[in-house]
mmCIF file of C-alpha atoms and ligand atoms in Angstrom:
data_model
loop_
_atom_site.group_PDB
_atom_site.id
_atom_site.type_symbol
_atom_site.label_atom_id
_atom_site.label_comp_id
_atom_site.label_asym_id
_atom_site.label_seq_id
_atom_site.Cartn_x
_atom_site.Cartn_y
_atom_site.Cartn_z
ATOM 1 C CA MET A 1 132.221 -43.950 111.186
ATOM 2 C CA MET A 2 132.287 -43.423 107.449
ATOM 3 C CA ARG A 3 130.509 -46.320 105.719
ATOM 4 C CA ARG A 4 132.535 -48.002 102.962
ATOM 5 C CA PHE A 5 130.972 -49.827 100.020
ATOM 6 C CA SER A 6 132.854 -51.801 97.408
ATOM 7 C CA ILE A 7 131.501 -51.360 93.894
ATOM 8 C CA ALA A 8 132.510 -53.652 91.024
ATOM 9 C CA LEU A 9 132.671 -51.370 87.987
ATOM 10 C CA MET A 10 132.222 -52.927 84.554
ATOM 11 C CA GLY A 11 133.008 -50.272 81.969
ATOM 12 C CA GLY A 12 131.978 -52.529 79.075
ATOM 13 C CA ASP A 13 132.239 -51.711 75.379
ATOM 14 C CA GLY A 14 131.453 -48.846 73.015
ATOM 15 C CA ILE A 15 130.086 -45.886 74.971
ATOM 16 C CA GLY A 16 130.286 -47.924 78.217
ATOM 17 C CA PRO A 17 133.591 -46.495 79.514
ATOM 18 C CA GLU A 18 132.412 -42.920 78.787
ATOM 19 C CA VAL A 19 129.052 -43.191 80.566
ATOM 20 C CA THR A 20 130.441 -45.088 83.556
ATOM 21 C CA GLU A 21 133.223 -42.495 83.936
ATOM 22 C CA ALA A 22 130.576 -39.738 84.022
ATOM 23 C CA ALA A 23 128.689 -41.757 86.658
ATOM 24 C CA LEU A 24 131.864 -41.948 88.759
ATOM 25 C CA THR A 25 131.965 -38.120 88.820
ATOM 26 C CA VAL A 26 128.541 -38.245 90.433
ATOM 27 C CA LEU A 27 129.686 -41.005 92.802
ATOM 28 C CA ASP A 28 132.514 -38.722 93.985
ATOM 29 C CA ALA A 29 129.973 -35.996 94.748
ATOM 30 C CA ILE A 30 127.816 -38.490 96.686
ATOM 31 C CA SER A 31 130.867 -39.606 98.643
ATOM 32 C CA GLU A 32 131.724 -36.042 99.600
ATOM 33 C CA LYS A 33 128.204 -34.824 100.390
ATOM 34 C CA PHE A 34 126.920 -37.909 102.218
ATOM 35 C CA SER A 35 130.120 -39.064 103.949
ATOM 36 C CA LEU A 36 130.044 -42.403 102.167
ATOM 37 C CA ASN A 37 133.225 -44.111 101.072
ATOM 38 C CA PHE A 38 133.543 -46.211 97.910
ATOM 39 C CA GLU A 39 136.144 -48.689 96.791
ATOM 40 C CA ILE A 40 135.916 -49.093 93.014
ATOM 41 C CA ILE A 41 136.980 -52.492 91.731
ATOM 42 C CA ASP A 42 137.659 -52.728 88.019
ATOM 43 C CA ALA A 43 135.647 -55.620 86.527
ATOM 44 C CA PRO A 44 136.386 -55.809 82.795
ATOM 45 C CA ALA A 45 134.054 -57.805 80.534
ATOM 46 C CA GLY A 46 132.637 -57.706 77.037
ATOM 47 C CA ASP A 47 133.720 -57.729 73.405
ATOM 48 C CA ALA A 48 137.055 -55.974 73.969
ATOM 49 C CA ARG A 49 137.949 -58.420 76.741
ATOM 50 C CA LEU A 50 136.958 -61.336 74.505
ATOM 51 C CA LYS A 51 139.224 -60.049 71.743
ATOM 52 C CA LYS A 52 142.128 -59.494 74.114
ATOM 53 C CA THR A 53 141.943 -62.601 76.295
ATOM 54 C CA GLY A 54 139.576 -65.065 74.574
ATOM 55 C CA THR A 55 136.917 -64.745 77.258
ATOM 56 C CA ALA A 56 134.157 -62.117 77.536
ATOM 57 C CA LEU A 57 133.602 -62.748 81.249
ATOM 58 C CA PRO A 58 136.907 -63.525 83.017
ATOM 59 C CA LYS A 59 136.975 -65.395 86.333
ATOM 60 C CA ASP A 60 138.482 -62.367 88.129
ATOM 61 C CA THR A 61 135.512 -60.280 87.022
ATOM 62 C CA VAL A 62 133.038 -62.884 88.287
ATOM 63 C CA ASN A 63 134.927 -62.924 91.614
ATOM 64 C CA ALA A 64 134.867 -59.118 91.773
ATOM 65 C CA VAL A 65 131.095 -59.076 91.233
ATOM 66 C CA ARG A 66 130.662 -61.831 93.844
ATOM 67 C CA ASP A 67 132.775 -60.063 96.474
ATOM 68 C CA ALA A 68 131.591 -56.475 95.959
ATOM 69 C CA ASP A 69 128.651 -54.887 97.742
ATOM 70 C CA ALA A 70 127.114 -53.996 94.362
ATOM 71 C CA CYS A 71 127.987 -53.897 90.668
ATOM 72 C CA LEU A 72 127.598 -50.962 88.294
ATOM 73 C CA LYS A 73 127.825 -52.072 84.701
ATOM 74 C CA GLY A 74 128.141 -50.278 81.390
ATOM 75 C CA PRO A 75 126.776 -51.885 78.217
ATOM 76 C CA VAL A 76 128.635 -54.673 76.455
ATOM 77 C CA GLY A 77 128.451 -55.213 72.702
ATOM 78 C CA GLU A 78 127.843 -58.524 70.980
ATOM 79 C CA SER A 79 128.791 -60.538 74.058
ATOM 80 C CA ALA A 80 125.593 -59.694 76.009
ATOM 81 C CA MET A 81 124.659 -63.397 76.193
ATOM 82 C CA ASP A 82 128.080 -64.317 77.623
ATOM 83 C CA VAL A 83 128.218 -61.420 80.063
ATOM 84 C CA ILE A 84 124.966 -59.971 81.352
ATOM 85 C CA VAL A 85 122.649 -62.900 80.652
ATOM 86 C CA LYS A 86 125.251 -65.219 82.231
ATOM 87 C CA LEU A 87 125.749 -62.981 85.296
ATOM 88 C CA ARG A 88 121.986 -62.840 85.860
ATOM 89 C CA GLN A 89 121.808 -66.638 85.880
ATOM 90 C CA MET A 90 125.056 -67.136 87.815
ATOM 91 C CA PHE A 91 123.993 -64.839 90.686
ATOM 92 C CA ASP A 92 120.268 -65.587 90.372
ATOM 93 C CA LEU A 93 119.443 -61.924 89.723
ATOM 94 C CA TYR A 94 115.861 -62.839 88.963
ATOM 95 C CA ALA A 95 114.168 -59.427 88.947
ATOM 96 C CA ASN A 96 114.968 -56.975 86.182
ATOM 97 C CA ILE A 97 113.443 -53.652 87.164
ATOM 98 C CA ARG A 98 113.122 -51.154 84.321
ATOM 99 C CA PRO A 99 111.381 -47.870 85.134
ATOM 100 C CA ALA A 100 110.161 -45.493 82.414
ATOM 101 C CA LYS A 101 109.358 -42.017 83.693
ATOM 102 C CA SER A 102 108.685 -38.700 81.931
ATOM 103 C CA TYR A 103 111.286 -36.135 82.944
ATOM 104 C CA PRO A 104 111.025 -32.365 82.334
ATOM 105 C CA THR A 105 111.985 -30.751 79.015
ATOM 106 C CA ILE A 106 112.326 -34.128 77.379
ATOM 107 C CA ASN A 107 110.393 -34.835 74.229
ATOM 108 C CA ALA A 108 108.312 -37.600 75.833
ATOM 109 C CA LEU A 109 105.130 -38.781 74.114
ATOM 110 C CA ARG A 110 103.311 -37.738 77.292
ATOM 111 C CA PRO A 111 104.477 -35.750 80.342
ATOM 112 C CA ASP A 112 102.815 -38.005 82.918
ATOM 113 C CA VAL A 113 104.265 -41.476 82.408
ATOM 114 C CA ASP A 114 105.604 -43.254 85.469
ATOM 115 C CA LEU A 115 105.682 -47.008 84.998
ATOM 116 C CA VAL A 116 107.978 -49.881 85.891
ATOM 117 C CA ILE A 117 108.537 -53.042 83.911
ATOM 118 C CA VAL A 118 109.239 -56.016 86.183
ATOM 119 C CA ARG A 119 110.879 -58.558 83.920
ATOM 120 C CA GLU A 120 111.659 -62.154 84.889
ATOM 121 C CA ASN A 121 115.391 -62.319 84.338
ATOM 122 C CA THR A 122 116.627 -65.910 84.480
ATOM 123 C CA GLU A 123 114.653 -68.085 82.091
ATOM 124 C CA ASP A 124 112.388 -67.987 79.012
ATOM 125 C CA LEU A 125 114.132 -68.123 75.609
ATOM 126 C CA TYR A 126 117.088 -66.288 77.202
ATOM 127 C CA LYS A 127 118.083 -69.477 78.992
ATOM 128 C CA GLY A 128 120.148 -69.979 75.845
ATOM 129 C CA ILE A 129 119.018 -73.526 75.065
ATOM 130 C CA GLU A 130 119.346 -73.547 71.307
ATOM 131 C CA ALA A 131 120.422 -76.116 68.760
ATOM 132 C CA ASP A 132 121.143 -76.353 65.084
ATOM 133 C CA MET A 133 119.037 -79.022 63.386
ATOM 134 C CA GLY A 134 120.405 -79.122 59.866
ATOM 135 C CA ASP A 135 118.505 -76.473 57.954
ATOM 136 C CA SER A 136 116.497 -75.504 61.019
ATOM 137 C CA ALA A 137 117.401 -74.219 64.448
ATOM 138 C CA ILE A 138 115.417 -74.609 67.651
ATOM 139 C CA ALA A 139 115.199 -72.817 71.003
ATOM 140 C CA VAL A 140 113.668 -74.120 74.221
ATOM 141 C CA ARG A 141 111.432 -71.778 76.201
ATOM 142 C CA VAL A 142 111.631 -72.519 79.924
ATOM 143 C CA ILE A 143 109.012 -71.006 82.239
ATOM 144 C CA SER A 144 108.873 -72.419 85.769
ATOM 145 C CA ARG A 145 106.385 -72.001 88.595
ATOM 146 C CA LYS A 146 109.193 -71.013 91.000
ATOM 147 C CA ALA A 147 110.580 -68.208 88.808
ATOM 148 C CA SER A 148 107.106 -66.993 87.840
ATOM 149 C CA GLU A 149 105.984 -66.884 91.454
ATOM 150 C CA ARG A 150 108.962 -64.960 92.814
ATOM 151 C CA ILE A 151 108.863 -62.360 90.021
ATOM 152 C CA ALA A 152 105.107 -61.940 90.477
ATOM 153 C CA GLU A 153 105.632 -61.451 94.233
ATOM 154 C CA HIS A 154 108.287 -58.840 93.467
ATOM 155 C CA ALA A 155 105.916 -56.996 91.099
ATOM 156 C CA PHE A 156 103.013 -56.962 93.550
ATOM 157 C CA LYS A 157 105.207 -55.827 96.450
ATOM 158 C CA LEU A 158 106.562 -53.033 94.289
ATOM 159 C CA ALA A 159 103.031 -52.048 93.219
ATOM 160 C CA GLU A 160 102.050 -51.801 96.895
ATOM 161 C CA THR A 161 104.597 -48.975 97.240
ATOM 162 C CA ARG A 162 103.404 -47.199 94.051
ATOM 163 C CA GLY A 163 100.187 -46.960 92.037
ATOM 164 C CA ARG A 164 98.787 -50.326 93.157
ATOM 165 C CA ASP A 165 98.172 -51.716 89.698
ATOM 166 C CA VAL A 166 99.800 -54.751 88.086
ATOM 167 C CA VAL A 167 99.322 -55.810 84.469
ATOM 168 C CA ALA A 168 100.607 -59.309 83.693
ATOM 169 C CA VAL A 169 101.730 -59.388 80.072
ATOM 170 C CA HIS A 170 101.829 -62.684 78.178
ATOM 171 C CA LYS A 171 100.530 -64.409 75.075
ATOM 172 C CA ALA A 172 98.679 -67.321 76.654
ATOM 173 C CA ASN A 173 96.189 -67.597 73.784
ATOM 174 C CA VAL A 174 99.068 -68.852 71.602
ATOM 175 C CA MET A 175 101.727 -70.182 73.994
ATOM 176 C CA LYS A 176 99.256 -72.065 76.137
ATOM 177 C CA LYS A 177 101.764 -74.013 78.229
ATOM 178 C CA THR A 178 104.553 -71.483 78.911
ATOM 179 C CA CYS A 179 102.588 -68.224 78.970
ATOM 180 C CA GLY A 180 99.659 -70.178 80.402
ATOM 181 C CA LEU A 181 101.711 -71.196 83.455
ATOM 182 C CA PHE A 182 103.046 -67.645 83.927
ATOM 183 C CA ALA A 183 99.514 -66.178 83.720
ATOM 184 C CA ASN A 184 98.085 -68.767 86.151
ATOM 185 C CA VAL A 185 100.810 -68.065 88.701
ATOM 186 C CA ALA A 186 100.309 -64.286 88.341
ATOM 187 C CA ARG A 187 96.578 -64.789 89.022
ATOM 188 C CA GLU A 188 97.353 -66.878 92.115
ATOM 189 C CA VAL A 189 99.831 -64.314 93.455
ATOM 190 C CA SER A 190 97.327 -61.501 92.808
ATOM 191 C CA GLN A 191 95.015 -63.198 95.326
ATOM 192 C CA ARG A 192 97.583 -62.557 98.067
ATOM 193 C CA HIS A 193 97.690 -58.829 97.261
ATOM 194 C CA MET A 194 94.083 -57.744 97.258
ATOM 195 C CA LYS A 195 94.941 -54.043 97.646
ATOM 196 C CA VAL A 196 96.599 -54.107 94.222
ATOM 197 C CA SER A 197 94.397 -54.164 91.147
ATOM 198 C CA PHE A 198 95.300 -56.850 88.645
ATOM 199 C CA ARG A 199 94.667 -57.206 84.958
ATOM 200 C CA GLU A 200 96.168 -59.133 82.070
ATOM 201 C CA MET A 201 97.157 -58.128 78.560
ATOM 202 C CA TYR A 202 98.491 -59.948 75.559
ATOM 203 C CA VAL A 203 101.940 -58.688 74.663
ATOM 204 C CA ASP A 204 100.883 -57.347 71.264
ATOM 205 C CA ALA A 205 98.046 -55.342 72.815
ATOM 206 C CA CYS A 206 100.436 -54.101 75.496
ATOM 207 C CA ALA A 207 102.922 -52.924 72.849
ATOM 208 C CA MET A 208 100.131 -50.893 71.261
ATOM 209 C CA SER A 209 98.814 -49.498 74.566
ATOM 210 C CA LEU A 210 102.287 -48.382 75.572
ATOM 211 C CA ILE A 211 102.140 -45.939 72.658
ATOM 212 C CA ARG A 212 98.465 -45.066 73.014
ATOM 213 C CA ASN A 213 97.970 -44.803 76.794
ATOM 214 C CA PRO A 214 101.373 -45.144 78.508
ATOM 215 C CA GLN A 215 100.134 -43.070 81.464
ATOM 216 C CA ASP A 216 97.660 -45.848 82.334
ATOM 217 C CA PHE A 217 100.406 -48.297 83.357
ATOM 218 C CA ASP A 218 101.916 -48.662 86.816
ATOM 219 C CA VAL A 219 103.686 -52.039 87.081
ATOM 220 C CA ILE A 220 104.038 -54.323 84.064
ATOM 221 C CA LEU A 221 104.864 -57.895 85.059
ATOM 222 C CA THR A 222 106.233 -60.031 82.267
ATOM 223 C CA MET A 223 108.652 -62.702 81.091
ATOM 224 C CA ASN A 224 112.235 -62.249 79.980
ATOM 225 C CA MET A 225 112.031 -61.653 76.239
ATOM 226 C CA PHE A 226 108.777 -59.663 76.256
ATOM 227 C CA GLY A 227 110.268 -57.513 79.042
ATOM 228 C CA ASP A 228 113.431 -56.861 77.063
ATOM 229 C CA ILE A 229 111.441 -55.661 74.057
ATOM 230 C CA LEU A 230 108.734 -53.709 75.903
ATOM 231 C CA SER A 231 111.323 -51.870 78.013
ATOM 232 C CA ASP A 232 113.027 -50.417 74.928
ATOM 233 C CA GLU A 233 109.607 -49.319 73.702
ATOM 234 C CA ALA A 234 108.698 -47.780 77.069
ATOM 235 C CA ALA A 235 112.061 -45.985 77.157
ATOM 236 C CA GLN A 236 111.362 -44.403 73.782
ATOM 237 C CA VAL A 237 107.921 -43.294 74.954
ATOM 238 C CA VAL A 238 109.558 -41.181 77.692
ATOM 239 C CA GLY A 239 112.388 -39.773 75.586
ATOM 240 C CA GLY A 240 114.772 -42.549 74.629
ATOM 241 C CA LEU A 241 117.232 -45.133 75.859
ATOM 242 C CA GLY A 242 119.619 -42.430 77.074
ATOM 243 C CA LEU A 243 117.332 -41.966 80.074
ATOM 244 C CA ALA A 244 116.475 -45.607 80.835
ATOM 245 C CA PRO A 245 118.044 -47.206 83.940
ATOM 246 C CA SER A 246 117.699 -50.734 85.247
ATOM 247 C CA ALA A 247 118.405 -52.975 88.207
ATOM 248 C CA ASN A 248 119.043 -56.731 88.215
ATOM 249 C CA ILE A 249 118.081 -57.884 91.684
ATOM 250 C CA GLY A 250 118.467 -61.196 93.494
ATOM 251 C CA ASP A 251 117.983 -62.158 97.131
ATOM 252 C CA LYS A 252 121.590 -61.296 98.016
ATOM 253 C CA LYS A 253 123.237 -59.557 95.079
ATOM 254 C CA ALA A 254 122.338 -56.825 92.649
ATOM 255 C CA LEU A 255 123.761 -55.338 89.473
ATOM 256 C CA PHE A 256 122.782 -51.995 87.963
ATOM 257 C CA GLU A 257 123.088 -51.021 84.297
ATOM 258 C CA PRO A 258 121.602 -48.725 81.677
ATOM 259 C CA VAL A 259 119.050 -50.434 79.426
ATOM 260 C CA HIS A 260 120.872 -49.261 76.299
ATOM 261 C CA GLY A 261 123.519 -51.111 74.348
ATOM 262 C CA ALA A 262 127.110 -50.197 73.504
ATOM 263 C CA ALA A 263 126.152 -47.830 70.615
ATOM 264 C CA PRO A 264 129.414 -48.302 68.654
ATOM 265 C CA ASP A 265 128.330 -45.632 66.125
ATOM 266 C CA ILE A 266 128.826 -42.860 68.696
ATOM 267 C CA ALA A 267 131.543 -44.473 70.853
ATOM 268 C CA GLY A 268 134.533 -42.209 71.506
ATOM 269 C CA LYS A 269 132.711 -39.056 70.350
ATOM 270 C CA GLY A 270 131.952 -37.875 73.893
ATOM 271 C CA ILE A 271 128.244 -37.359 73.145
ATOM 272 C CA ALA A 272 126.649 -40.423 74.785
ATOM 273 C CA ASN A 273 123.991 -39.626 77.358
ATOM 274 C CA PRO A 274 125.217 -40.669 80.838
ATOM 275 C CA VAL A 275 121.794 -40.165 82.491
ATOM 276 C CA ALA A 276 120.690 -43.812 82.123
ATOM 277 C CA THR A 277 123.836 -44.978 83.931
ATOM 278 C CA ILE A 278 123.546 -42.239 86.571
ATOM 279 C CA LEU A 279 119.902 -43.179 87.214
ATOM 280 C CA SER A 280 121.000 -46.837 87.420
ATOM 281 C CA MET A 281 123.389 -45.699 90.157
ATOM 282 C CA LYS A 282 120.406 -44.050 91.848
ATOM 283 C CA MET A 283 118.715 -47.483 91.829
ATOM 284 C CA MET A 284 121.906 -48.929 93.322
ATOM 285 C CA PHE A 285 121.652 -46.501 96.234
ATOM 286 C CA GLU A 286 118.001 -47.396 96.764
ATOM 287 C CA TRP A 287 119.074 -51.020 97.028
ATOM 288 C CA LEU A 288 122.007 -50.210 99.347
ATOM 289 C CA ALA A 289 119.671 -48.235 101.620
ATOM 290 C CA GLU A 290 118.882 -51.472 103.482
ATOM 291 C CA ARG A 291 122.455 -51.340 104.803
ATOM 292 C CA ASP A 292 122.783 -47.601 105.369
ATOM 293 C CA ALA A 293 119.826 -45.224 105.482
ATOM 294 C CA LYS A 294 122.000 -42.417 104.090
ATOM 295 C CA CYS A 295 121.893 -44.221 100.737
ATOM 296 C CA SER A 296 118.175 -43.545 100.427
ATOM 297 C CA LYS A 297 118.829 -39.795 100.635
ATOM 298 C CA ALA A 298 121.741 -40.163 98.244
ATOM 299 C CA ALA A 299 119.408 -41.884 95.742
ATOM 300 C CA GLN A 300 116.855 -39.095 96.000
ATOM 301 C CA SER A 301 119.579 -36.466 95.582
ATOM 302 C CA ILE A 302 120.698 -38.117 92.331
ATOM 303 C CA GLU A 303 117.207 -38.017 90.850
ATOM 304 C CA ASN A 304 116.724 -34.398 91.983
ATOM 305 C CA ALA A 305 120.059 -33.469 90.428
ATOM 306 C CA VAL A 306 119.144 -35.162 87.119
ATOM 307 C CA VAL A 307 115.775 -33.362 87.018
ATOM 308 C CA GLY A 308 117.428 -30.002 87.844
ATOM 309 C CA VAL A 309 120.040 -30.430 85.139
ATOM 310 C CA LEU A 310 117.471 -31.455 82.489
ATOM 311 C CA GLU A 311 115.295 -28.495 83.475
ATOM 312 C CA LYS A 312 118.245 -26.201 82.774
ATOM 313 C CA GLY A 313 118.519 -27.723 79.294
ATOM 314 C CA ILE A 314 121.879 -29.346 80.016
ATOM 315 C CA LYS A 315 121.462 -32.299 77.646
ATOM 316 C CA THR A 316 123.359 -34.425 75.181
ATOM 317 C CA PRO A 317 122.682 -34.025 71.431
ATOM 318 C CA GLU A 318 120.199 -36.916 71.029
ATOM 319 C CA LEU A 319 117.867 -34.983 73.381
ATOM 320 C CA GLY A 320 118.339 -31.767 71.433
ATOM 321 C CA GLY A 321 121.129 -30.437 73.671
ATOM 322 C CA LYS A 322 124.714 -29.432 72.949
ATOM 323 C CA LYS A 323 126.523 -30.822 75.982
ATOM 324 C CA SER A 324 129.048 -33.627 76.111
ATOM 325 C CA THR A 325 128.896 -36.777 78.231
ATOM 326 C CA LYS A 326 131.432 -35.285 80.647
ATOM 327 C CA GLU A 327 129.620 -31.937 80.896
ATOM 328 C CA VAL A 328 126.308 -33.597 81.724
ATOM 329 C CA GLY A 329 128.043 -35.842 84.299
ATOM 330 C CA ARG A 330 129.775 -32.852 85.916
ATOM 331 C CA ALA A 331 126.580 -30.782 85.945
ATOM 332 C CA ILE A 332 124.706 -33.588 87.722
ATOM 333 C CA ALA A 333 127.581 -34.029 90.183
ATOM 334 C CA SER A 334 127.538 -30.283 90.971
ATOM 335 C CA ALA A 335 123.775 -30.420 91.542
ATOM 336 C CA ILE A 336 124.010 -33.136 94.227
ATOM 337 C CA LEU A 337 122.634 -31.603 97.420
ATOM 338 C CA VAL A 338 122.031 -32.911 100.934
ATOM 339 C CA LYS A 339 118.514 -32.078 102.084
HETATM 340 N N1 GGG B 1 118.339 -52.512 73.029
HETATM 341 C C1 GGG B 1 119.219 -52.092 73.995
HETATM 342 C C2 GGG B 1 120.341 -53.073 74.181
HETATM 343 O O1 GGG B 1 121.084 -53.370 73.281
HETATM 344 N N2 GGG B 1 120.442 -53.558 75.413
HETATM 345 C C3 GGG B 1 121.491 -54.461 75.794
HETATM 346 C C4 GGG B 1 120.997 -55.867 75.734
HETATM 347 O O2 GGG B 1 120.620 -56.382 74.692
HETATM 348 N N3 GGG B 1 120.944 -56.522 76.861
HETATM 349 C C5 GGG B 1 120.460 -57.831 76.984
HETATM 350 C C6 GGG B 1 119.336 -57.910 77.947
HETATM 351 O O3 GGG B 1 118.990 -56.948 78.620
HETATM 352 O O4 GGG B 1 118.774 -59.008 78.084
#
């Protein structure tokens, strides 16, 4: 029997509808080649929705995400806090997985980078506890043992399947309580994973090393805000945000999105790079593979197709190419092969 998955599709703002449409071209190819069936459920959210209806994240969209097998999301604009940060907390999507990998013919700083940032996704300053205090404003930084422990476990388990090295990134010399707790928990969890080497780095030193020796990293384990910042940096090291996918993973649900924002300056021009969204879809198939083994092969076929297309020089302008969003999407779809 043909397996059917429901996918909540959040087109988002700016370049979001263009890159998600290109990803759907690839999804069609996956459906055809791997005999998988997809029901796409429109899940609108973001700035445009806020302007039209007064809410950036409508109830129907939340229900669609809740009921679907997985969610593929484009970027939203200024409403990130009310959409993606809220969805992560609402569905307890505690692990934000952000790989940075050198792909062929891309102007990466080095050709041999293959690292993953494992970012705690539900607390820290992104909890959104802020207040105006007259001429000052304050924010509360929440770091809990529970959230630190489960994200550290996730990072070590992931490292066991890869290069077996975890670097916990914090700033415990300054933020002794919050970063101190995170670092202590990471040390404790490292004791349960003795086959994985463990080291620690202050976030400023890590930011520098990501430029200097990015090839030396395997898994970077860190808190929410540091992870958000370091993942943009890591993306640039391997060629830019147009290539940077991500997964937001909880125990039961998961949502997949490019790391980049809505890029309003190039929206509607048909030149946005769809690769980050297509590689996010690859991560979606890796996650769905627990339910149907065919999805694992589908995931691999997407990455192979992306590599093949980049090798042929089929690229959007920010990578030095001349192709449009649609052309890159179609080329990747045509390169999907069953092996
Ligand atoms: N810098 C890329 C960008 O704008 N990403 C969207 C964003 O800010 N998302 C919020 C988050 O990942 O926490």
